[in-house]
PDB file of C-alpha atoms in Angstrom:
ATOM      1  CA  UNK A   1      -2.702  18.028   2.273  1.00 60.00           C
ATOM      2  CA  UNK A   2      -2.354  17.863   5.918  1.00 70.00           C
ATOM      3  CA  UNK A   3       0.268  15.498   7.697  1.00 94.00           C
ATOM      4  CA  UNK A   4       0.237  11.882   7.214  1.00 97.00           C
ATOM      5  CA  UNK A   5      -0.036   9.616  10.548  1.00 97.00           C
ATOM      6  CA  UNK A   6       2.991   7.653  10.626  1.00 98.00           C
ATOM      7  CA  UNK A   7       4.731   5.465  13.198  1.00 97.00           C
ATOM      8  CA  UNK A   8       8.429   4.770  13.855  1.00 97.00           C
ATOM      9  CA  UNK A   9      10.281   1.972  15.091  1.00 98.00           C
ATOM     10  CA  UNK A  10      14.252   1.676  16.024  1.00 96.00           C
ATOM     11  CA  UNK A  11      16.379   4.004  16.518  1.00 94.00           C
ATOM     12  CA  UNK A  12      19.668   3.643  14.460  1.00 94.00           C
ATOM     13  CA  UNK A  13      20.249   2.773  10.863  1.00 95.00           C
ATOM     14  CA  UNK A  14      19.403   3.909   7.334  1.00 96.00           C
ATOM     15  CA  UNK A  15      15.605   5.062   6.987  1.00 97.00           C
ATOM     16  CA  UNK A  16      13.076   3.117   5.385  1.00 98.00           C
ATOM     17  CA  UNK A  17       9.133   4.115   4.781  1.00 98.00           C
ATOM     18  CA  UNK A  18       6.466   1.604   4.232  1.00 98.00           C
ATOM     19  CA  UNK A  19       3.335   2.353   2.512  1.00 98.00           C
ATOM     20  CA  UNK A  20       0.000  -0.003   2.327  1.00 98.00           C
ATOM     21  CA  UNK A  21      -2.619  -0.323  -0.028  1.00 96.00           C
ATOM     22  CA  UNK A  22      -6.514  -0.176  -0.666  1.00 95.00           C
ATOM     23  CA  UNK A  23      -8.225  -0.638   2.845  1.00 95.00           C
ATOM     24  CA  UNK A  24      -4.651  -1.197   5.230  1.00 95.00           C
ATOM     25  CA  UNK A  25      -3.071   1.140   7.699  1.00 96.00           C
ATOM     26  CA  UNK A  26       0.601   1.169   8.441  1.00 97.00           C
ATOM     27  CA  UNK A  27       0.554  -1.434  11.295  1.00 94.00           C
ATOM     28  CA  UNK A  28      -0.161  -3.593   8.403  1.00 94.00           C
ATOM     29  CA  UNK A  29       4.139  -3.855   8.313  1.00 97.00           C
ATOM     30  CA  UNK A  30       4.487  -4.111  11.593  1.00 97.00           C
ATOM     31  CA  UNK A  31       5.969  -7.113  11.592  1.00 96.00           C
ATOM     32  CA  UNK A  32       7.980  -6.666   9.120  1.00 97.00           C
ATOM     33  CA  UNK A  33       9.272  -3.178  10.196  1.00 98.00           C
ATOM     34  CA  UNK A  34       9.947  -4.515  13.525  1.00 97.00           C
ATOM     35  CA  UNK A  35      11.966  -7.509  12.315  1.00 97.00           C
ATOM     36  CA  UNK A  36      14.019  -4.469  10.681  1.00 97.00           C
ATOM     37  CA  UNK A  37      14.332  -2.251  13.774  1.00 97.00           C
ATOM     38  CA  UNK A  38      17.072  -3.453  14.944  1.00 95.00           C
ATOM     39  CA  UNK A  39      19.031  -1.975  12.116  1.00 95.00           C
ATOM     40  CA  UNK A  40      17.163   0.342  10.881  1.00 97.00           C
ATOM     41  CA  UNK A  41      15.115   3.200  11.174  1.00 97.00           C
ATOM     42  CA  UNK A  42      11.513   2.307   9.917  1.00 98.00           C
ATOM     43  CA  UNK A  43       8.620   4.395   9.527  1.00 98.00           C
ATOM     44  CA  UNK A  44       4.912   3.082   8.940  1.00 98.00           C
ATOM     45  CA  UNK A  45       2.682   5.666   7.019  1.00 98.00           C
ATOM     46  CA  UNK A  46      -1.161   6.003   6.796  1.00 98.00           C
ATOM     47  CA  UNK A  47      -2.014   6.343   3.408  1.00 98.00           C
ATOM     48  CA  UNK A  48      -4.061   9.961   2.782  1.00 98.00           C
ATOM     49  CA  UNK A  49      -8.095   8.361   3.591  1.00 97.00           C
ATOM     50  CA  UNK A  50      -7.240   5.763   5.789  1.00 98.00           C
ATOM     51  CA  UNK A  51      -5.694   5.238   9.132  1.00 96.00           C
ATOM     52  CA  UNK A  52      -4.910   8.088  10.885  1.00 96.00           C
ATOM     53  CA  UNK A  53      -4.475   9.984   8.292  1.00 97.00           C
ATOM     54  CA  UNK A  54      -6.512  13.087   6.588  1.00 97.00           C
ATOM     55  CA  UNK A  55      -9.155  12.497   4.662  1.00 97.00           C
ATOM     56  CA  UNK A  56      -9.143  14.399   0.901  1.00 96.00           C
ATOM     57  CA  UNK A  57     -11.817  15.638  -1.113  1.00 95.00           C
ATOM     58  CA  UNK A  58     -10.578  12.942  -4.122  1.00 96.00           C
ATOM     59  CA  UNK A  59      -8.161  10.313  -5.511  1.00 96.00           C
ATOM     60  CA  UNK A  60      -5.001  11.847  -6.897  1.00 96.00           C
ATOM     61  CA  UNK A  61      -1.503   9.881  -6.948  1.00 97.00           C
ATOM     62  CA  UNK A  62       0.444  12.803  -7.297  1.00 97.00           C
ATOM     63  CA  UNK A  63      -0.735  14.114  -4.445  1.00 97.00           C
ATOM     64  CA  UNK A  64      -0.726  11.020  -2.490  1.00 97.00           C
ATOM     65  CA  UNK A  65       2.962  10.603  -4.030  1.00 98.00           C
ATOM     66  CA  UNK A  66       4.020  14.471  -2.708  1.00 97.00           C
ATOM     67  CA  UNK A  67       2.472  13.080   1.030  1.00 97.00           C
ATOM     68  CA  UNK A  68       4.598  10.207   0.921  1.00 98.00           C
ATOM     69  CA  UNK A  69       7.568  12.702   0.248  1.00 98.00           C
ATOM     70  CA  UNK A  70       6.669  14.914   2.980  1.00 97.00           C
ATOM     71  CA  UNK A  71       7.550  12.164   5.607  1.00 97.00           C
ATOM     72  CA  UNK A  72      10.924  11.817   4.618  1.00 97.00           C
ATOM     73  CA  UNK A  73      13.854  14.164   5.824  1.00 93.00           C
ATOM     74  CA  UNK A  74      16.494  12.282   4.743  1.00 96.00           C
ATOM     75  CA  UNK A  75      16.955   9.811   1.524  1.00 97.00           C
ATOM     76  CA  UNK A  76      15.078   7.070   2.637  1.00 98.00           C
ATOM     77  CA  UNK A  77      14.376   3.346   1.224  1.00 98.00           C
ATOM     78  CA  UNK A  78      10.350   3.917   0.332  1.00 98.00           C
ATOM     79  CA  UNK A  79       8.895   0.426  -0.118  1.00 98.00           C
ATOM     80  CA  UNK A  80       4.737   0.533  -1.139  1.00 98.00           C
ATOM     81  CA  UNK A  81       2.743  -2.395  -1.862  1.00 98.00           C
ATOM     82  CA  UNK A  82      -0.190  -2.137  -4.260  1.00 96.00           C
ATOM     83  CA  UNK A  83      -1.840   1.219  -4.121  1.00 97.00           C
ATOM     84  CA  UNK A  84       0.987   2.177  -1.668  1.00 98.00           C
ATOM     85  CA  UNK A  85       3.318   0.895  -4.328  1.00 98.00           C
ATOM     86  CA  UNK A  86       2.052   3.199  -7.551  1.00 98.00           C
ATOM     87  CA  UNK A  87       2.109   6.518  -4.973  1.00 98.00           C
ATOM     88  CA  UNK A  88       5.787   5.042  -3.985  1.00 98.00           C
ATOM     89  CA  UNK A  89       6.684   4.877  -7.224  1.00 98.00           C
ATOM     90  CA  UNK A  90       5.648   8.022  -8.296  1.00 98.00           C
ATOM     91  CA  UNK A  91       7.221   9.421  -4.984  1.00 98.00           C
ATOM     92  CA  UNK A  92      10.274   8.529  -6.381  1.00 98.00           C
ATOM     93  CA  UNK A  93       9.439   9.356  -9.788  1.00 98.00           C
ATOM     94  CA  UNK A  94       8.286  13.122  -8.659  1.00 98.00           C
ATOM     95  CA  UNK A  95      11.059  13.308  -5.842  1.00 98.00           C
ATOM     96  CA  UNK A  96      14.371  11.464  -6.207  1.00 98.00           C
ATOM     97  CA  UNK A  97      16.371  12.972  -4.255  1.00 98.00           C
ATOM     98  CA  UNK A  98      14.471  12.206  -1.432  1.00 98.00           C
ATOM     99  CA  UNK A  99      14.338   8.099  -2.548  1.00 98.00           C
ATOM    100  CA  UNK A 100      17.847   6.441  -2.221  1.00 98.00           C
ATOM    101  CA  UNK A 101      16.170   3.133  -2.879  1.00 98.00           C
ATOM    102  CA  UNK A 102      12.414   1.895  -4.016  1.00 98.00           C
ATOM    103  CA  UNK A 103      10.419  -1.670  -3.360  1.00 98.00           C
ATOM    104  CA  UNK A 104       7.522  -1.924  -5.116  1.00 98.00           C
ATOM    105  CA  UNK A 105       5.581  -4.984  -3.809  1.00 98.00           C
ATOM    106  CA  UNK A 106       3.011  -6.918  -6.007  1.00 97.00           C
ATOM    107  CA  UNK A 107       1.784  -3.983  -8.851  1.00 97.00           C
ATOM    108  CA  UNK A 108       2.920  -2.243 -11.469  1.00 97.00           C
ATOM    109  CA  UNK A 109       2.979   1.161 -13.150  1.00 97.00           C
ATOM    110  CA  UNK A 110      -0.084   0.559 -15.297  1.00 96.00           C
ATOM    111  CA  UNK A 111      -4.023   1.178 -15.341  1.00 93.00           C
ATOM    112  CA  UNK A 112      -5.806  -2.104 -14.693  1.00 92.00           C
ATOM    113  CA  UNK A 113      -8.449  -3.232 -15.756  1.00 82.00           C
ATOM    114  CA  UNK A 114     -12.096  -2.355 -14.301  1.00 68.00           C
ATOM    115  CA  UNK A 115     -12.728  -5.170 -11.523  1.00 68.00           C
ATOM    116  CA  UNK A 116     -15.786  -5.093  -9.265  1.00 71.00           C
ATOM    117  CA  UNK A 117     -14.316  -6.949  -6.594  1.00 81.00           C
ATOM    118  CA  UNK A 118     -12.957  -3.719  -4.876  1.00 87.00           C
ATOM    119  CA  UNK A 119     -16.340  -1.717  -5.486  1.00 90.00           C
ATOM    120  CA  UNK A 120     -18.413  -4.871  -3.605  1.00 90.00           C
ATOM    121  CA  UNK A 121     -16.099  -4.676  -0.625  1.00 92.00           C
ATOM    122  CA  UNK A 122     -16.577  -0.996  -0.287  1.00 94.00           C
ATOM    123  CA  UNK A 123     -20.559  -1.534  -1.406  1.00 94.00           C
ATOM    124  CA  UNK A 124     -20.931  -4.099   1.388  1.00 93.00           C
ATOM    125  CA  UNK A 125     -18.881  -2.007   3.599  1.00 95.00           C
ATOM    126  CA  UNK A 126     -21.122   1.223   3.574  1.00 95.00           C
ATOM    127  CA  UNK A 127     -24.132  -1.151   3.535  1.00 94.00           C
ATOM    128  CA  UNK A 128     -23.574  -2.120   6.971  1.00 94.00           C
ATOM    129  CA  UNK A 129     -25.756  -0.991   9.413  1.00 93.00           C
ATOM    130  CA  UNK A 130     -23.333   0.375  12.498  1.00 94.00           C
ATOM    131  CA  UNK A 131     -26.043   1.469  14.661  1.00 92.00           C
ATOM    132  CA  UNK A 132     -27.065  -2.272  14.767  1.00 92.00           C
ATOM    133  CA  UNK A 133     -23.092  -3.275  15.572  1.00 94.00           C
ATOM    134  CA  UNK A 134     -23.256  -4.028  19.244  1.00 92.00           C
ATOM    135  CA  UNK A 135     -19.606  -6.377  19.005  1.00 93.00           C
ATOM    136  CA  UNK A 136     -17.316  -7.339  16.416  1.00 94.00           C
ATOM    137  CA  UNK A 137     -18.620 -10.499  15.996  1.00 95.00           C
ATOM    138  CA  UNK A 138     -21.833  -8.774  14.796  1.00 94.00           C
ATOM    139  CA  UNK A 139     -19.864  -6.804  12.388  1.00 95.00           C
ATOM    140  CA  UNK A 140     -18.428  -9.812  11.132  1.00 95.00           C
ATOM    141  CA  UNK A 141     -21.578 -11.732  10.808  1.00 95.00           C
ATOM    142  CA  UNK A 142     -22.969  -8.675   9.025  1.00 94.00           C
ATOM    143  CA  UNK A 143     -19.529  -8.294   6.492  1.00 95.00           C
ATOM    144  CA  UNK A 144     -20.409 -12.531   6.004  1.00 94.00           C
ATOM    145  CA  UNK A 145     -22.525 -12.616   3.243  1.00 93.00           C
ATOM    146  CA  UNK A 146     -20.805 -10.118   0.769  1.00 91.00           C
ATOM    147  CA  UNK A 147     -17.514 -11.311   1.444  1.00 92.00           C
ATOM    148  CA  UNK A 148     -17.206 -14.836   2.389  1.00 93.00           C
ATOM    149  CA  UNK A 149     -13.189 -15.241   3.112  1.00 90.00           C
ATOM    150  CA  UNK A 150     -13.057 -15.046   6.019  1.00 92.00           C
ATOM    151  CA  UNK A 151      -9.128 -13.385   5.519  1.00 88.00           C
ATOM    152  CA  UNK A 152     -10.439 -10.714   3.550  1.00 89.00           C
ATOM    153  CA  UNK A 153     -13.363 -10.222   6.085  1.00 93.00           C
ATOM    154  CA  UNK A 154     -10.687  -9.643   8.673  1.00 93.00           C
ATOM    155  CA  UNK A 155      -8.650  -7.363   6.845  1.00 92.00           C
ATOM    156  CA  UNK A 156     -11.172  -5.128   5.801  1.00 94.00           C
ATOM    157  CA  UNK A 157     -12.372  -5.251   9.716  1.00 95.00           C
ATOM    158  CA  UNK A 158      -9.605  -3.747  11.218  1.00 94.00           C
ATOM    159  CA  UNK A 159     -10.744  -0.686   9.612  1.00 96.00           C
ATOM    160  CA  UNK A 160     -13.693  -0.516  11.725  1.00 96.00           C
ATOM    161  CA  UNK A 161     -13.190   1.716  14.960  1.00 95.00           C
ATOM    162  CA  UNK A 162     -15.041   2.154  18.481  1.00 93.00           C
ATOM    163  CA  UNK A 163     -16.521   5.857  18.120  1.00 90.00           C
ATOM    164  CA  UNK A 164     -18.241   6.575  21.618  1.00 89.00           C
ATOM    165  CA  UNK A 165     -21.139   4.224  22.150  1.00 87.00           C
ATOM    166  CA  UNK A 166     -20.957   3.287  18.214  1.00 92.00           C
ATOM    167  CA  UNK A 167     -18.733   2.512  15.244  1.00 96.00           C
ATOM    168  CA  UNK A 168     -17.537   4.101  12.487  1.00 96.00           C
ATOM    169  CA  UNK A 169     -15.059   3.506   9.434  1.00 97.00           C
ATOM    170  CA  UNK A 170     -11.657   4.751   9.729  1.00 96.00           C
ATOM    171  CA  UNK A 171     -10.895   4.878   5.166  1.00 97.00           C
ATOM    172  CA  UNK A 172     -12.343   7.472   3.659  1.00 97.00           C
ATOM    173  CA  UNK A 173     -14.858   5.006   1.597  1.00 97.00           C
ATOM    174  CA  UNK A 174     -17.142   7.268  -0.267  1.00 96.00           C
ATOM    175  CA  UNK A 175     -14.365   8.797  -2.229  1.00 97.00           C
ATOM    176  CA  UNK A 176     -12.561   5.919  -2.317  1.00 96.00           C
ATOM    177  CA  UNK A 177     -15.163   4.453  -3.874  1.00 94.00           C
ATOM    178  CA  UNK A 178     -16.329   7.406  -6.305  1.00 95.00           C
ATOM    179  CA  UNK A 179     -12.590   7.642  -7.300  1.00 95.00           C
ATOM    180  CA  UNK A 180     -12.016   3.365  -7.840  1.00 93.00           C
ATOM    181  CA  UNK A 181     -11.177   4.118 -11.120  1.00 91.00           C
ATOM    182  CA  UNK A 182      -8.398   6.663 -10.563  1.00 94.00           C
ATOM    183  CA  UNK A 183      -6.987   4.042  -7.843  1.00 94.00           C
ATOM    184  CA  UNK A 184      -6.808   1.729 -11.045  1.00 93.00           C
ATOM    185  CA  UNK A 185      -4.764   3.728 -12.902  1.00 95.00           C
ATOM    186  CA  UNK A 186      -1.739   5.350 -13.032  1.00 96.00           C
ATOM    187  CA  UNK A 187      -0.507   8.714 -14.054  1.00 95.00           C
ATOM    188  CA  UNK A 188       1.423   9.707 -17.005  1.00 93.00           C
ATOM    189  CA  UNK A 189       5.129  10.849 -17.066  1.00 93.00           C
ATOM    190  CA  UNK A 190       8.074  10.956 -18.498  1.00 94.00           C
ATOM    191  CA  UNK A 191      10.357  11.162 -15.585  1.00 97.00           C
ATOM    192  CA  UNK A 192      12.995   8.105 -14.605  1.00 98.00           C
ATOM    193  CA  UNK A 193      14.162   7.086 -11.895  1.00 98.00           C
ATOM    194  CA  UNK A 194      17.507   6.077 -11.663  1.00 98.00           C
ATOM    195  CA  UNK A 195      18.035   4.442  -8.131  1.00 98.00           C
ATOM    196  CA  UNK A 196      17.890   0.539  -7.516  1.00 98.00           C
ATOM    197  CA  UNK A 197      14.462  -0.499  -7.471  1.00 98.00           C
ATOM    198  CA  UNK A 198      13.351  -4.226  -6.414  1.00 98.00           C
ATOM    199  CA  UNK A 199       9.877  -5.436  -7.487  1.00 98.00           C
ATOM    200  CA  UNK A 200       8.709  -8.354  -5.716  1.00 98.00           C
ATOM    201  CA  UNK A 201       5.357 -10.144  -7.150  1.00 97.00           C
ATOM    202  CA  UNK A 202       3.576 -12.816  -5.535  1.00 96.00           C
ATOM    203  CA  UNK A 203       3.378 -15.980  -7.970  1.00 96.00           C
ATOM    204  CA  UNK A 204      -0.419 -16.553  -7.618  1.00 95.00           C
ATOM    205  CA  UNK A 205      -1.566 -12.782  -8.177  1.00 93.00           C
ATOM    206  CA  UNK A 206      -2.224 -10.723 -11.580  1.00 91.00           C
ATOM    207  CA  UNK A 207      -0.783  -7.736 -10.641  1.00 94.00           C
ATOM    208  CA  UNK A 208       2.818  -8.300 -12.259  1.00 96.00           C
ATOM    209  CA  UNK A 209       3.159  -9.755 -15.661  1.00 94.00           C
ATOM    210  CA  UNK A 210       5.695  -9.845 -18.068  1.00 95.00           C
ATOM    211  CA  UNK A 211       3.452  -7.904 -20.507  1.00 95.00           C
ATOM    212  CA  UNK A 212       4.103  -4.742 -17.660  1.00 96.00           C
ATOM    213  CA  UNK A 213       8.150  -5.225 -18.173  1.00 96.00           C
ATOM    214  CA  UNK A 214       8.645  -2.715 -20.934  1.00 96.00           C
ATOM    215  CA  UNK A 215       5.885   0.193 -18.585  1.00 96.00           C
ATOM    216  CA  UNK A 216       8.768  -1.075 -15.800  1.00 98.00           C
ATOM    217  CA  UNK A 217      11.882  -0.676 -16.937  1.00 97.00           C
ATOM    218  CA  UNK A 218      11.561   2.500 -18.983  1.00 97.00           C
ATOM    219  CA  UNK A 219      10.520   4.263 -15.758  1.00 98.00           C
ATOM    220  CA  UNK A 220      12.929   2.202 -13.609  1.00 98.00           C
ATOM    221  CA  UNK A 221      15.842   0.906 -15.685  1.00 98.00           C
ATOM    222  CA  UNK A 222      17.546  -0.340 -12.267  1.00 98.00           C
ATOM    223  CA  UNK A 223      14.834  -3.083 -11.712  1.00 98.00           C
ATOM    224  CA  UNK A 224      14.727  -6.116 -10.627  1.00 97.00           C
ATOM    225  CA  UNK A 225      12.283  -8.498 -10.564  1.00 97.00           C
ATOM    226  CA  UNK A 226      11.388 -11.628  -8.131  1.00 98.00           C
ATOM    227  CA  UNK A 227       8.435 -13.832  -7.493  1.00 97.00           C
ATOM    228  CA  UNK A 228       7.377 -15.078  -4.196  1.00 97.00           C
ATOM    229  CA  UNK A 229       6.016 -18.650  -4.210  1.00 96.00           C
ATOM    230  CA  UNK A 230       3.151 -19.554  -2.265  1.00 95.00           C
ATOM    231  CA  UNK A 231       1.758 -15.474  -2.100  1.00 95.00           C
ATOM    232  CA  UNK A 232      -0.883 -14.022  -4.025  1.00 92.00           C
ATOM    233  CA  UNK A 233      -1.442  -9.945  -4.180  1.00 92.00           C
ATOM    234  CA  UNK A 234      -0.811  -9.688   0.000  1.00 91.00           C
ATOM    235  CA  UNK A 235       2.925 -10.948   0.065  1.00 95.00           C
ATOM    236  CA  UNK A 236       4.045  -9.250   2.902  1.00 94.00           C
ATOM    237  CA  UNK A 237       0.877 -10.995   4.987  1.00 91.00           C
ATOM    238  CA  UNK A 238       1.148 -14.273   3.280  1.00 93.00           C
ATOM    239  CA  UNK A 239       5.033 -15.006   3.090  1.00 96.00           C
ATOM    240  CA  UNK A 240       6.448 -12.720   5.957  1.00 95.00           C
ATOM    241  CA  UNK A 241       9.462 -14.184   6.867  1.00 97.00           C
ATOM    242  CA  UNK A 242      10.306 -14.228   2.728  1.00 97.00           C
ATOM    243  CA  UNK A 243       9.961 -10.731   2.270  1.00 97.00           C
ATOM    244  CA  UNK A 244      11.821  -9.758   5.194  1.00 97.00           C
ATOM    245  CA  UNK A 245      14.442 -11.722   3.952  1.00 97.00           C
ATOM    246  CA  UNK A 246      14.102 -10.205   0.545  1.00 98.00           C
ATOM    247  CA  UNK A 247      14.240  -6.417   2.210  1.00 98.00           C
ATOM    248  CA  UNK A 248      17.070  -7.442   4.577  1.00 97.00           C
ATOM    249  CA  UNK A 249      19.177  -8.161   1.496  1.00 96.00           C
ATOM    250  CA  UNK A 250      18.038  -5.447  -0.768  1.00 97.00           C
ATOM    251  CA  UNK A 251      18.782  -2.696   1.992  1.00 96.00           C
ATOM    252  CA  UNK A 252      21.926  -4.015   2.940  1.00 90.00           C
ATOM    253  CA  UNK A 253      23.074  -3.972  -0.971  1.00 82.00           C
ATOM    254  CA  UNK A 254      25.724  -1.762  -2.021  1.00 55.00           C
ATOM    255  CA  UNK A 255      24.279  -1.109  -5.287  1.00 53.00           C
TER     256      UNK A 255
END
């Protein structure tokens, strides 16, 4: 796979890579990674078939996982949330000595079960007529009727991209699409990894339950577990200044 985009911020410090999930780009921890700048040095990928980043003929973790490892030179806090969170912890599953620490925000190391709330975004997505686009406003007029949060409608927007006198879709959302299912699940192994790992769950999402502790902690016996109040399955966007806290803390940890 060819180089991931990635963007860095500050300029002293321990390392620390972010990785998004299903439909984000790296600015999507901006904030975050900026409120960490100052001590650190933070690097924002684009996921393989989104962003910046190459597009790949299909869905595979591992590779997405080796990508991941590519950007690091040094051993590096990798914190991933959601999809970005399975390919970080297989990163550090698949290359430990290149993870000194893991946060894994809002999923867990299991296959989920078939939901076709990702498949209508990306149905209602490719629907869209871009030649009829003239603004964004028409693109979110257009998005309206398939997905009516208005949130979610401008998340999955900022994936749409001025090309020339048109527009055109940044993710990779044919494949994406053709491979949900792989996305869903998550790839066997026996490997352990035996750094510090914090797993942070938002209290109003699905995605971490205690039926997932056992899949966990025999892959990560160093974990520990909080819950965000007030977040759902986008912590990072809906409780900020909480999960900055919570990395702040878990960086600066001796453990």
């Amino acid at each position: 796979m060819s180089e991931l985009h990635t963007t860095s911020l500050g300029e002293t410090g321990s390392p620390v890579v972010f990785c998004h999930g299903l439909f984000g780009q790296g600015r999507n921890w901006m904030q975050i990674g900026k409120a960490l700048a100052d001590r650190h040095r933070v690097t924002l990928v684009d996921m393989p078939n989104h962003g910046r980043s190459p597009w790949t003929e299909r869905v595979d973790y591992a590779e997405m996982a080796d990508a991941v490892a590519a950007t690091i030179d040094e051993p590096a806090a990798l914190v991933g949330h959601s999809m970005g969170g399975k390919a970080a912890m297989l990163a550090a599953l698949r290359h430990p000595e290149r993870v000194e620490r893991l946060c894994v925000v809002d999923v867990s190391p299991v296959s989920y079960r078939s939901s076709d709330e990702f498949r209508g975004f990306m149905d209602a997505m490719l629907g869209m007529d871009l030649a009829a686009i003239a603004s964004r406003p028409d693109a979110d007029a257009a998005l309206a009727p398939a997905v009516p949060d208005p949130g979610i409608r401008a998340f999955l927007l900022q994936n749409l991209q001025r090309d020339g006198e048109g527009w055109r879709w940044l993710p990779n959302l044919e494949v994406l699409r053709r491979d949900l299912d792989a996305l869903r699940g998550f790839p066997e192994t026996d490997a352990v990894y035996e750094g510090p790992v914090l797993w942070i769950a938002g209290a109003d999402s699905g995605y971490v339950r205690d039926e997932f502790r056992d899949e966990m902690e025999s892959r990560f016996p160093r974990v520990r577990r909080v819950t965000v109040k007030g977040a759902g399955h986008w912590v990072h966007s809906e409780q900020p200044a909480v999960m900055t806290g919570l990395l702040e803390r878990f960086l600066d940890d001796a453990d």
